[in-house]
C-alpha cells in the first residue's frame, strides 16, 4: 500500500494546481461561453438554428465518406491505475466492485487516496504527438480523434472552464492541441470526443461512504461534482443507486439540471472554439431527454462556426439521440446487418476489454480488424478504431503491430476502401451478422473465403469484391454477379487482383461470376487476411 505521506504530497500538488482557476472564475467562464453561444446561434443569417427542422439541412461531407478509417484515442488519468477498464474512476467508488477492492489494497482507502491523487502520477513522459500520428499514417488512417474529456471530468486540453485539465496539471501539456497540430501537419482530418454528459452521475456512489468525493473541497468539487444519483427518487424521496437503470431508456435516469447542461454546452463549444475540429463525437448519454436543448444548441453552434470557417463538420450521435438527418449515426462496438443508405460509423478498439490502457488486456488481430473494416465500408460506414496508450505515452506493442499490418494491407487494397461507395448489394456469404448486431460487443466475427463484400469507385466504373479468405481449390464464385443480374448494366470485361498486374481468368455463368485463381495467393501480398478484386465493365475508360 502506498504511504499516506505520499498521498498527502500528491493532494497538496493537485490543490496548488487548482488555484489557477478558482470556482468563481470557472463559473464566470461558463456563463460567458453560454452567452456567446446563445448570441451566435440566434443571429440572423446563420445557416443553422437550434431546432431539429433547421439541423435537418445538415449533410455528411464527402471527406468523411472518402476517409473510411480513423483512429480513436482513449488516454487519460485512468491509464495510471490501468486496472479493469477506463471506468476505473467510477468503479473505484463502487463498494464491493473489483476496482474498489483493488484500490483499497493497492492505494489505501478512498478517503485518503482518491481519483484526483492519480493526476500527478500521470506524467506522459514519453508522449510524442508526431510519433503517434506517424504510426497512424502508416496504419492507413485518414482522421484522428482523441478523447477531449472522458466521464471522469479530467480534460485533456487547455480549458479555461475547468482547472482539472492536462495543460495545468499531470502532464502539463495541451494533449489535444499537440495532436491537432501533428494530425493536420500530415494532411489528416482532426476530431475530438466528449463524454462529459455521463459526468452528471459518474462519481455518485462516492457519496455513499467515506471518500474524497463525499468530503470534497470547493476545488475538488470542480472535478467530482455533481456526483448525482443515476436512479429516480422513490416515493419517500430517497434513492437506491446500487443498480444501473436501463441504458437504452435514459428517461428512467435522474435528469441533469440546467446548471449541468449549461456547463456541458460551455465545455463542448469551448473545444470547437479552441481546436476547430472537423469531427465531434459524443457518447450515448446525450440522448437523455433533458440534454435535448443543449444538444440542439451545440449542433447549431458547431455547424454555424464550421460554415463560417469553410469547414465541413461531422457530428456523431448514438442510438436515438438525434434525428438521422441532423448528424451521423455511430454504433459502439457493433455493426449493421445490411447496407444503410445514409453514412454511418462504428467505433471499436484494438483492445478487447477496455478502451483505455489496462494491464492484462487482450488484443484483436489485424485480420479481424480488416474484416470489420471491409464489412463496415461495404454497408456505407466508417471504422473508428480505438487505441489506448499507457500512462507514460507509449502505445502497446500489440497495438502497434496490428496497426502496421492494417497499413500494409491498405497500401495494396486501399483502392477498394478509400473513396469508395456502396454497391447495390453489400455482400454475400454464409456468415451473417447477429440479429442484435447493433448492441455492444457484437462486432467481432470470423469469416470464410465465401464471404464477399462489395464496393464501387465513386464514378461507378469499377466494382470491387473483397474475399475475406483465400478459396481452396483455386475457384471463387461471386453469386451476386450471376448472368443477367440487374446490378450491372454492362458486361464484365476484366478482373484484376489488387496488388498484382496479372488479370484473373473469369466466366459469367447462371450461378455467378467464376474466378480462376492460383492455389495460393501471389507472393508479396499480405497473407491470410483478405483479397480485393477490381471488376470492370468499361475497359475503354
Coordinates of C-alpha atoms in Angstrom, one line a residue:
X1 CA 0.0 0.0 0.0
X2 CA 1.3 3.5 -0.8
X3 CA 2.2 5.6 2.1
X4 CA -0.3 8.2 3.4
X5 CA 2.5 10.7 3.3
X6 CA 2.8 10.3 -0.5
X7 CA -0.9 10.7 -0.9
X8 CA -0.8 14.0 1.2
X9 CA 2.0 15.3 -1.0
X10 CA 0.1 14.4 -4.1
X11 CA -3.1 16.0 -2.8
X12 CA -1.2 19.2 -2.0
X13 CA 0.2 19.4 -5.5
X14 CA -3.2 18.9 -7.0
X15 CA -4.7 21.6 -4.7
X16 CA -1.9 24.0 -5.7
X17 CA -2.5 23.4 -9.4
X18 CA -6.3 24.0 -9.0
X19 CA -5.6 27.6 -7.9
X20 CA -5.0 28.7 -11.5
X21 CA -8.8 28.7 -12.0
X22 CA -11.0 29.3 -8.9
X23 CA -14.6 28.1 -8.6
X24 CA -15.8 31.6 -9.1
X25 CA -13.7 32.0 -12.3
X26 CA -14.9 28.7 -13.6
X27 CA -18.5 29.8 -13.2
X28 CA -17.7 33.1 -14.8
X29 CA -16.1 31.4 -17.8
X30 CA -19.0 29.1 -18.2
X31 CA -21.6 31.9 -18.1
X32 CA -19.6 33.9 -20.6
X33 CA -19.4 31.0 -23.0
X34 CA -23.1 30.3 -22.8
X35 CA -23.9 34.0 -23.6
X36 CA -21.6 33.8 -26.6
X37 CA -23.3 30.6 -27.9
X38 CA -26.8 31.9 -27.4
X39 CA -25.9 35.1 -29.2
X40 CA -24.3 33.4 -32.2
X41 CA -27.0 30.7 -32.8
X42 CA -29.8 33.3 -32.6
X43 CA -28.2 35.7 -35.1
X44 CA -30.0 36.3 -38.3
X45 CA -28.3 34.9 -41.4
X46 CA -26.7 31.9 -39.8
X47 CA -27.3 28.6 -41.7
X48 CA -28.4 26.6 -38.7
X49 CA -30.6 27.2 -35.7
X50 CA -31.2 25.1 -32.6
X51 CA -34.2 23.1 -33.9
X52 CA -34.4 19.7 -35.4
X53 CA -36.0 21.2 -38.5
X54 CA -33.2 23.6 -39.1
X55 CA -30.5 21.0 -38.3
X56 CA -32.1 18.6 -40.9
X57 CA -30.3 20.7 -43.6
X58 CA -27.0 19.0 -42.5
X59 CA -25.3 16.6 -44.9
X60 CA -22.4 14.3 -44.0
X61 CA -19.4 15.6 -46.0
X62 CA -17.6 13.7 -48.7
X63 CA -14.3 13.9 -46.9
X64 CA -15.7 11.6 -44.2
X65 CA -17.3 9.3 -46.7
X66 CA -14.0 9.0 -48.5
X67 CA -11.8 8.6 -45.4
X68 CA -13.4 5.3 -44.2
X69 CA -10.8 4.7 -41.4
X70 CA -10.0 6.8 -38.4
X71 CA -8.1 6.4 -35.1
X72 CA -9.8 6.9 -31.7
X73 CA -7.6 7.7 -28.6
X74 CA -8.7 6.9 -25.1
X75 CA -5.9 8.4 -23.0
X76 CA -6.3 10.0 -19.6
X77 CA -5.7 9.6 -15.8
X78 CA -7.4 6.2 -15.9
X79 CA -4.3 4.9 -17.7
X80 CA -2.3 5.3 -14.4
X81 CA -4.1 2.6 -12.3
X82 CA -4.6 0.7 -15.6
X83 CA -6.9 -1.8 -13.9
X84 CA -10.0 -3.3 -15.4
X85 CA -11.1 -0.6 -17.9
X86 CA -11.4 3.1 -18.4
X87 CA -14.4 3.2 -15.9
X88 CA -11.9 2.8 -13.0
X89 CA -12.5 6.4 -11.9
X90 CA -16.2 5.4 -11.2
X91 CA -15.8 1.8 -10.2
X92 CA -13.2 2.6 -7.5
X93 CA -16.1 4.3 -5.7
X94 CA -18.5 1.4 -6.1
X95 CA -18.3 -0.7 -2.9
X96 CA -17.8 -4.3 -3.5
X97 CA -16.5 -4.0 -7.1
X98 CA -13.2 -5.4 -8.1
X99 CA -11.9 -1.9 -8.8
X100 CA -12.9 -0.8 -5.3
X101 CA -11.1 -3.8 -3.7
X102 CA -8.1 -3.3 -5.9
X103 CA -7.9 0.3 -5.0
X104 CA -8.1 -0.2 -1.3
X105 CA -5.5 -2.9 -1.4
X106 CA -3.1 -1.0 -3.6
X107 CA -3.5 2.6 -2.7
X108 CA -5.5 2.8 0.5
X109 CA -9.0 3.9 1.4
X110 CA -10.7 6.4 -0.9
X111 CA -10.8 8.9 1.9
X112 CA -7.0 9.1 1.9
X113 CA -6.3 8.4 -1.8
X114 CA -8.9 9.4 -4.3
X115 CA -9.0 9.5 -8.0
X116 CA -7.6 13.1 -8.0
X117 CA -4.4 11.7 -6.4
X118 CA -3.6 9.8 -9.6
X119 CA -3.2 13.0 -11.6
X120 CA 0.4 13.9 -10.5
X121 CA 1.3 10.3 -11.4
X122 CA 0.0 10.9 -15.0
X123 CA 3.3 12.3 -16.4
X124 CA 3.1 11.3 -20.0
X125 CA 6.9 11.5 -20.1
X126 CA 7.2 9.6 -23.4
X127 CA 4.2 11.2 -25.2
X128 CA 5.2 12.4 -28.7
X129 CA 2.3 13.5 -30.8
X130 CA 4.3 13.4 -34.0
X131 CA 5.4 9.8 -33.4
X132 CA 1.8 8.8 -32.7
X133 CA 0.5 10.4 -35.9
X134 CA 3.3 8.9 -37.9
X135 CA 2.1 5.5 -36.7
X136 CA -1.5 6.3 -37.6
X137 CA -0.5 7.4 -41.1
X138 CA 1.4 4.1 -41.6
X139 CA -1.8 2.3 -40.4
X140 CA -3.7 4.0 -43.2
X141 CA -5.9 6.2 -41.0
X142 CA -7.4 9.3 -42.5
X143 CA -8.7 11.0 -39.4
X144 CA -7.6 11.1 -35.7
X145 CA -10.0 11.6 -32.7
X146 CA -8.6 11.9 -29.2
X147 CA -10.9 11.9 -26.2
X148 CA -11.1 15.6 -25.1
X149 CA -12.7 14.8 -21.8
X150 CA -13.8 11.4 -20.5
X151 CA -16.6 10.8 -18.0
X152 CA -14.0 11.3 -15.2
X153 CA -14.1 15.1 -15.7
X154 CA -10.4 15.5 -16.5
X155 CA -9.9 17.5 -19.7
X156 CA -7.0 16.5 -22.0
X157 CA -6.9 20.1 -23.4
X158 CA -6.1 23.6 -22.2
X159 CA -9.5 24.5 -20.8
X160 CA -10.5 28.0 -19.4
X161 CA -13.6 26.5 -17.8
X162 CA -12.2 23.6 -15.7
X163 CA -8.9 23.7 -13.9
X164 CA -8.8 19.9 -14.0
X165 CA -7.0 19.6 -17.3
X166 CA -3.8 18.2 -18.7
X167 CA -2.3 21.6 -19.5
X168 CA -2.5 22.7 -15.9
X169 CA -1.6 19.6 -14.0
X170 CA -0.5 16.0 -14.6
X171 CA 1.5 16.1 -17.9
X172 CA 1.2 20.0 -18.0
X173 CA 0.7 19.7 -21.8
X174 CA -2.2 20.5 -24.1
X175 CA -2.5 17.0 -25.4
X176 CA -5.4 17.7 -27.8
X177 CA -3.7 20.8 -29.1
X178 CA -0.4 18.9 -29.8
X179 CA -2.3 16.1 -31.6
X180 CA -4.3 18.6 -33.6
X181 CA -1.1 20.2 -34.9
X182 CA 0.6 16.9 -35.7
X183 CA -2.5 15.5 -37.4
X184 CA -3.1 18.4 -39.6
X185 CA 0.5 18.7 -40.5
X186 CA 0.2 15.3 -42.1
X187 CA -2.9 16.2 -44.1
X188 CA -5.3 14.1 -41.9
X189 CA -8.6 15.4 -40.5
X190 CA -8.8 16.0 -36.8
X191 CA -11.6 15.4 -34.3
X192 CA -12.3 15.4 -30.6
X193 CA -14.7 13.3 -28.5
X194 CA -16.6 14.3 -25.4
X195 CA -18.0 12.0 -22.7
X196 CA -18.9 14.8 -20.3
X197 CA -22.6 14.1 -20.3
X198 CA -22.1 11.0 -18.2
X199 CA -20.2 13.1 -15.6
X200 CA -23.6 14.0 -14.1
X201 CA -23.8 10.7 -12.2
X202 CA -20.2 9.4 -12.6
X203 CA -19.0 9.8 -9.1
X204 CA -22.4 9.4 -7.4
X205 CA -21.5 6.2 -5.5
X206 CA -18.6 8.1 -3.9
X207 CA -21.1 9.9 -1.7
X208 CA -22.3 6.7 0.0
X209 CA -19.2 6.1 2.1
X210 CA -16.1 8.0 3.5
X211 CA -14.3 9.2 0.4
X212 CA -12.8 12.3 -1.1
X213 CA -16.0 12.6 -3.2
X214 CA -18.2 12.8 -0.1
X215 CA -15.7 15.1 1.7
X216 CA -14.9 17.3 -1.3
X217 CA -13.4 20.8 -1.1
X218 CA -14.6 23.7 -3.3
X219 CA -11.6 22.9 -5.6
X220 CA -12.2 19.2 -5.8
X221 CA -15.9 19.7 -6.3
X222 CA -15.0 21.1 -9.8
X223 CA -13.7 17.6 -10.6
X224 CA -16.2 15.4 -8.8
X225 CA -19.5 17.3 -8.9
X226 CA -22.4 16.8 -9.5
X227 CA -21.9 13.2 -8.4
X228 CA -25.7 12.8 -8.7
X229 CA -27.6 9.5 -8.4
X230 CA -28.4 7.6 -11.5
X231 CA -31.8 6.4 -10.4
X232 CA -35.0 8.4 -10.0
X233 CA -36.1 9.0 -6.4
X234 CA -38.6 6.7 -4.7
X235 CA -41.9 7.9 -3.3
X236 CA -40.3 8.7 0.1
X237 CA -37.7 10.9 -1.6
X238 CA -34.8 8.5 -1.1
X239 CA -32.7 6.9 -3.9
X240 CA -31.3 3.4 -4.2
X241 CA -28.4 3.7 -6.5
X242 CA -26.9 0.2 -6.4
X243 CA -28.3 -0.8 -9.8
X244 CA -27.8 1.0 -13.1
X245 CA -31.1 1.9 -14.8
X246 CA -31.8 0.6 -18.3
X247 CA -29.1 2.2 -20.6
X248 CA -31.5 2.1 -23.5
X249 CA -34.1 4.1 -21.7
X250 CA -32.5 7.2 -20.4
X251 CA -35.8 8.7 -19.4
X252 CA -35.5 6.3 -16.4
X253 CA -32.4 8.0 -15.2
X254 CA -32.3 11.1 -13.0
X255 CA -32.3 14.1 -15.3
X256 CA -29.5 16.6 -15.2
X257 CA -30.3 20.1 -14.0
X258 CA -29.9 23.3 -16.0
X259 CA -26.6 24.2 -14.4
X260 CA -25.1 20.9 -15.6
X261 CA -26.4 21.1 -19.1
X262 CA -25.1 24.7 -19.3
X263 CA -21.7 23.5 -18.2
X264 CA -21.8 20.7 -20.7
X265 CA -22.6 23.1 -23.5
X266 CA -19.9 25.5 -22.4
X267 CA -17.2 22.8 -22.3
X268 CA -18.3 21.3 -25.6
X269 CA -18.3 24.6 -27.5
X270 CA -15.0 25.6 -25.9
X271 CA -13.5 22.6 -27.8
X272 CA -15.0 23.9 -31.0
X273 CA -13.6 27.4 -30.4
X274 CA -10.1 26.3 -29.4
X275 CA -9.4 23.5 -31.9
X276 CA -11.9 23.9 -34.8
X277 CA -12.4 20.1 -35.1
X278 CA -13.5 18.5 -38.3
X279 CA -15.2 15.8 -36.3
X280 CA -17.0 15.7 -32.9
X281 CA -18.1 12.6 -31.2
X282 CA -20.5 12.3 -28.2
X283 CA -21.2 9.3 -26.0
X284 CA -24.6 7.9 -25.5
X285 CA -25.9 9.9 -22.6
X286 CA -26.5 13.0 -24.8
X287 CA -29.8 11.1 -25.5
X288 CA -31.1 11.8 -22.0
X289 CA -34.2 13.9 -22.7
X290 CA -33.1 16.8 -20.5
X291 CA -30.0 17.2 -22.7
X292 CA -32.1 17.9 -25.9
X293 CA -32.0 21.7 -25.8
X294 CA -28.2 21.9 -25.1
X295 CA -27.6 19.3 -27.8
X296 CA -29.5 21.3 -30.4
X297 CA -27.6 24.4 -29.4
X298 CA -24.3 22.7 -29.7
X299 CA -25.1 21.3 -33.1
X300 CA -26.2 24.6 -34.4
X301 CA -23.2 26.4 -33.0
X302 CA -20.8 23.7 -34.3
X303 CA -22.3 23.7 -37.8
X304 CA -22.5 27.5 -38.0
X305 CA -18.9 28.0 -36.8
X306 CA -17.7 25.4 -39.3
X307 CA -19.5 27.1 -42.1
X308 CA -18.1 30.4 -41.1
X309 CA -14.5 29.0 -41.4
X310 CA -15.4 26.9 -44.5
X311 CA -15.0 23.6 -42.7
X312 CA -17.2 20.5 -43.4
X313 CA -18.1 19.1 -40.0
X314 CA -19.1 15.7 -38.8
X315 CA -21.0 15.2 -35.6
X316 CA -21.9 11.7 -34.4
X317 CA -24.7 10.5 -32.2
X318 CA -25.7 7.1 -30.8
X319 CA -29.0 5.3 -30.8
X320 CA -31.9 7.8 -31.0
X321 CA -30.1 10.8 -29.5
X322 CA -30.6 12.8 -32.7
X323 CA -32.7 12.6 -35.9
X324 CA -31.0 10.6 -38.6
X325 CA -30.8 13.6 -40.9
X326 CA -29.3 16.0 -38.3
X327 CA -26.0 14.3 -37.7
X328 CA -24.1 11.0 -38.4
X329 CA -25.0 7.7 -36.7
X330 CA -22.3 5.9 -34.6
X331 CA -22.6 2.4 -33.3
X332 CA -20.3 1.4 -30.5
X333 CA -18.7 -2.0 -30.8
X334 CA -21.5 -3.1 -33.0
X335 CA -22.4 -3.4 -36.7
X336 CA -25.3 -3.3 -39.1
X337 CA -26.6 -6.4 -40.8
X338 CA -27.3 -4.6 -44.1
X339 CA -26.4 -1.6 -46.1
X340 CA -27.5 1.8 -44.7
X341 CA -28.4 4.4 -47.3
X342 CA -27.1 7.2 -45.1
X343 CA -23.4 7.3 -44.0
X344 CA -22.6 5.9 -40.5
X345 CA -19.7 4.9 -38.4
X346 CA -18.8 2.1 -36.0
X347 CA -16.3 2.6 -33.3
X348 CA -14.4 -0.3 -31.7
X349 CA -11.0 -0.9 -30.1
X350 CA -7.9 -2.9 -30.8
X351 CA -8.1 -3.9 -27.1
X352 CA -11.0 -6.1 -26.2
X353 CA -11.9 -5.4 -22.6
X354 CA -11.1 -1.7 -22.2
X355 CA -11.0 1.4 -24.3
X356 CA -8.2 2.9 -22.2
X357 CA -5.0 1.0 -21.4
X358 CA -5.4 -1.7 -18.8
X359 CA -2.9 -4.3 -17.8
X360 CA -3.6 -7.9 -18.9
X361 CA -6.0 -6.8 -21.6
X362 CA -6.4 -8.9 -24.8
X363 CA -6.0 -7.5 -28.3
X364 CA -7.6 -8.2 -31.7
X365 CA -5.7 -9.3 -34.7
X366 CA -5.1 -7.3 -37.9
X367 CA -7.1 -9.9 -39.8
X368 CA -10.1 -9.4 -37.5
X369 CA -10.0 -5.7 -37.7
X370 CA -9.5 -5.6 -41.5
X371 CA -12.5 -7.9 -41.9
X372 CA -14.6 -5.5 -39.8
X373 CA -13.3 -2.5 -41.9
X374 CA -14.3 -4.2 -45.1
X375 CA -17.7 -5.3 -43.8
X376 CA -18.4 -1.8 -42.5
X377 CA -17.4 0.0 -45.7
X378 CA -19.5 -2.3 -47.8
X379 CA -22.5 -1.1 -45.8
X380 CA -21.7 2.6 -46.3
X381 CA -19.9 3.0 -43.0
X382 CA -16.6 4.1 -41.5
X383 CA -14.5 2.4 -38.9
X384 CA -13.1 4.5 -36.0
X385 CA -10.6 2.2 -34.3
X386 CA -9.5 2.9 -30.7
X387 CA -6.0 2.9 -29.3
X388 CA -5.4 3.0 -25.5
X389 CA -1.8 4.4 -24.8
X390 CA -0.1 3.7 -21.5
X391 CA 0.2 6.5 -18.9
X392 CA 3.8 7.3 -20.0
X393 CA 2.6 8.0 -23.5
X394 CA 3.8 4.8 -25.2
X395 CA 1.5 2.7 -27.3
X396 CA 1.4 -1.1 -26.5
X397 CA 3.4 -3.2 -28.9
X398 CA 0.4 -5.4 -29.7
X399 CA -1.5 -2.4 -30.9
X400 CA 1.4 -1.1 -33.0
X401 CA 1.8 -4.5 -34.6
X402 CA -1.9 -4.7 -35.5
X403 CA -1.9 -1.1 -36.9
X404 CA 1.1 -1.7 -39.1
X405 CA -0.3 -4.8 -40.5
X406 CA -3.5 -3.0 -41.3
X407 CA -1.5 -0.3 -43.1
X408 CA 0.4 -2.9 -45.1
X409 CA -3.0 -4.4 -46.3
X410 CA -4.5 -1.0 -47.1
X411 CA -1.5 0.1 -49.2
X412 CA -2.4 -2.7 -51.5
X413 CA -6.1 -2.9 -51.2
X414 CA -7.0 0.7 -50.3
X415 CA -8.4 1.3 -53.8
X416 CA -11.4 -0.9 -52.7
X417 CA -11.8 1.1 -49.5
X418 CA -10.9 4.8 -49.7
X419 CA -13.2 7.0 -51.7
X420 CA -15.5 4.0 -52.4
X421 CA -19.3 4.0 -52.4
X422 CA -21.6 1.1 -51.6
X423 CA -22.7 -1.3 -54.4
X424 CA -26.4 -2.2 -54.8
X425 CA -25.7 -5.3 -52.7
X426 CA -23.3 -5.1 -49.8
X427 CA -22.1 -8.7 -50.0
X428 CA -22.8 -12.4 -49.8
X429 CA -21.7 -15.5 -48.0
X430 CA -22.6 -17.8 -45.1
X431 CA -21.6 -15.5 -42.2
X432 CA -24.4 -13.3 -41.0
X433 CA -24.4 -10.5 -38.5
X434 CA -26.2 -11.4 -35.3
X435 CA -29.8 -10.2 -35.0
X436 CA -28.8 -7.9 -32.2
X437 CA -25.7 -6.7 -34.1
X438 CA -26.1 -3.0 -33.1
X439 CA -25.7 -4.0 -29.4
X440 CA -22.3 -3.6 -27.8
X441 CA -19.7 -6.3 -28.2
X442 CA -21.4 -7.8 -31.3
X443 CA -18.7 -6.7 -33.8
X444 CA -16.2 -9.5 -33.6
X445 CA -16.9 -12.2 -36.1
X446 CA -14.9 -14.8 -38.1
X447 CA -15.4 -15.0 -41.9
X448 CA -14.8 -17.5 -44.7
X449 CA -13.5 -17.3 -48.2
X450 CA -17.1 -17.4 -49.4
X451 CA -17.9 -14.2 -47.5
X452 CA -17.6 -11.4 -50.1
X453 CA -18.1 -7.7 -49.6
X454 CA -18.7 -5.2 -52.5
X455 CA -17.9 -1.6 -53.0
X456 CA -17.6 0.7 -56.1
X457 CA -15.5 3.5 -57.2
X458 CA -17.1 7.0 -56.8
X459 CA -17.5 7.1 -60.6
X460 CA -19.1 3.7 -60.6
X461 CA -16.8 2.5 -63.3
X462 CA -15.0 -0.2 -61.1
X463 CA -16.7 -2.7 -58.9
X464 CA -14.6 -4.1 -56.0
X465 CA -15.2 -7.6 -54.5
X466 CA -13.2 -8.4 -51.4
X467 CA -13.0 -12.0 -50.3
X468 CA -12.5 -12.5 -46.6
X469 CA -10.3 -15.5 -47.2
X470 CA -8.5 -17.3 -50.0
X471 CA -10.6 -20.1 -51.5
X472 CA -9.3 -23.6 -51.6
X473 CA -9.2 -25.2 -55.0
X474 CA -8.5 -22.0 -56.8
X475 CA -12.1 -21.3 -57.7
X476 CA -14.1 -18.3 -56.3
X477 CA -17.7 -17.8 -57.2
X478 CA -19.4 -14.4 -56.8
X479 CA -23.0 -15.4 -56.8
X480 CA -24.4 -11.8 -56.8
X481 CA -22.9 -11.3 -60.3
X482 CA -24.7 -14.1 -62.0
X483 CA -25.5 -13.9 -65.7
X484 CA -28.3 -11.4 -66.3
X485 CA -28.1 -9.9 -62.9
X486 CA -29.9 -6.4 -62.6
X487 CA -27.0 -4.7 -60.8
X488 CA -24.5 -4.3 -63.7
X489 CA -25.7 -2.5 -66.8
X490 CA -22.8 -3.7 -69.0
X491 CA -20.9 -6.9 -69.4
X492 CA -17.8 -7.6 -67.3
X493 CA -14.7 -7.2 -69.4
X494 CA -11.8 -7.6 -66.9
X495 CA -11.0 -8.8 -63.4
X496 CA -7.7 -7.9 -61.6
X497 CA -6.4 -8.9 -58.1
X498 CA -5.3 -5.7 -56.4
X499 CA -1.5 -5.9 -55.8
X500 CA -1.0 -8.0 -58.9
X501 CA -0.6 -6.9 -62.5
X502 CA -2.0 -10.1 -63.9
X503 CA -5.6 -10.3 -64.9
X504 CA -7.8 -13.1 -63.4
X505 CA -9.5 -15.5 -65.8
X506 CA -13.2 -15.4 -65.3
X507 CA -16.5 -16.7 -66.7
X508 CA -20.0 -15.3 -66.1
X509 CA -22.4 -18.2 -65.6
X510 CA -26.0 -18.6 -64.4
X511 CA -24.9 -19.2 -60.8
X512 CA -22.4 -16.3 -60.6
X513 CA -19.1 -14.8 -61.7
X514 CA -16.4 -17.6 -61.6
X515 CA -12.8 -16.6 -61.0
X516 CA -9.9 -19.0 -61.6
X517 CA -7.3 -18.2 -59.0
X518 CA -3.8 -19.7 -58.2
X519 CA -3.8 -22.3 -55.5
X520 CA -2.2 -19.8 -53.1
X521 CA -2.1 -16.0 -53.2
X522 CA 0.7 -14.4 -55.3
X523 CA 3.9 -13.7 -53.4
X524 CA 4.3 -10.3 -52.0
X525 CA 0.7 -9.9 -50.9
X526 CA -0.4 -9.9 -47.2
X527 CA -1.3 -13.5 -46.4
X528 CA -4.3 -14.9 -44.7
X529 CA -6.2 -11.7 -44.4
X530 CA -8.5 -10.6 -47.3
X531 CA -8.1 -10.1 -51.1
X532 CA -9.7 -7.5 -53.3
X533 CA -10.6 -7.8 -56.9
X534 CA -11.2 -4.9 -59.3
X535 CA -14.0 -5.8 -61.8
X536 CA -14.5 -3.5 -64.8
X537 CA -17.4 -3.2 -67.2
X538 CA -16.0 -0.3 -69.1
X539 CA -12.5 -1.3 -70.1
X540 CA -12.1 1.6 -72.6
X541 CA -12.4 4.1 -69.8

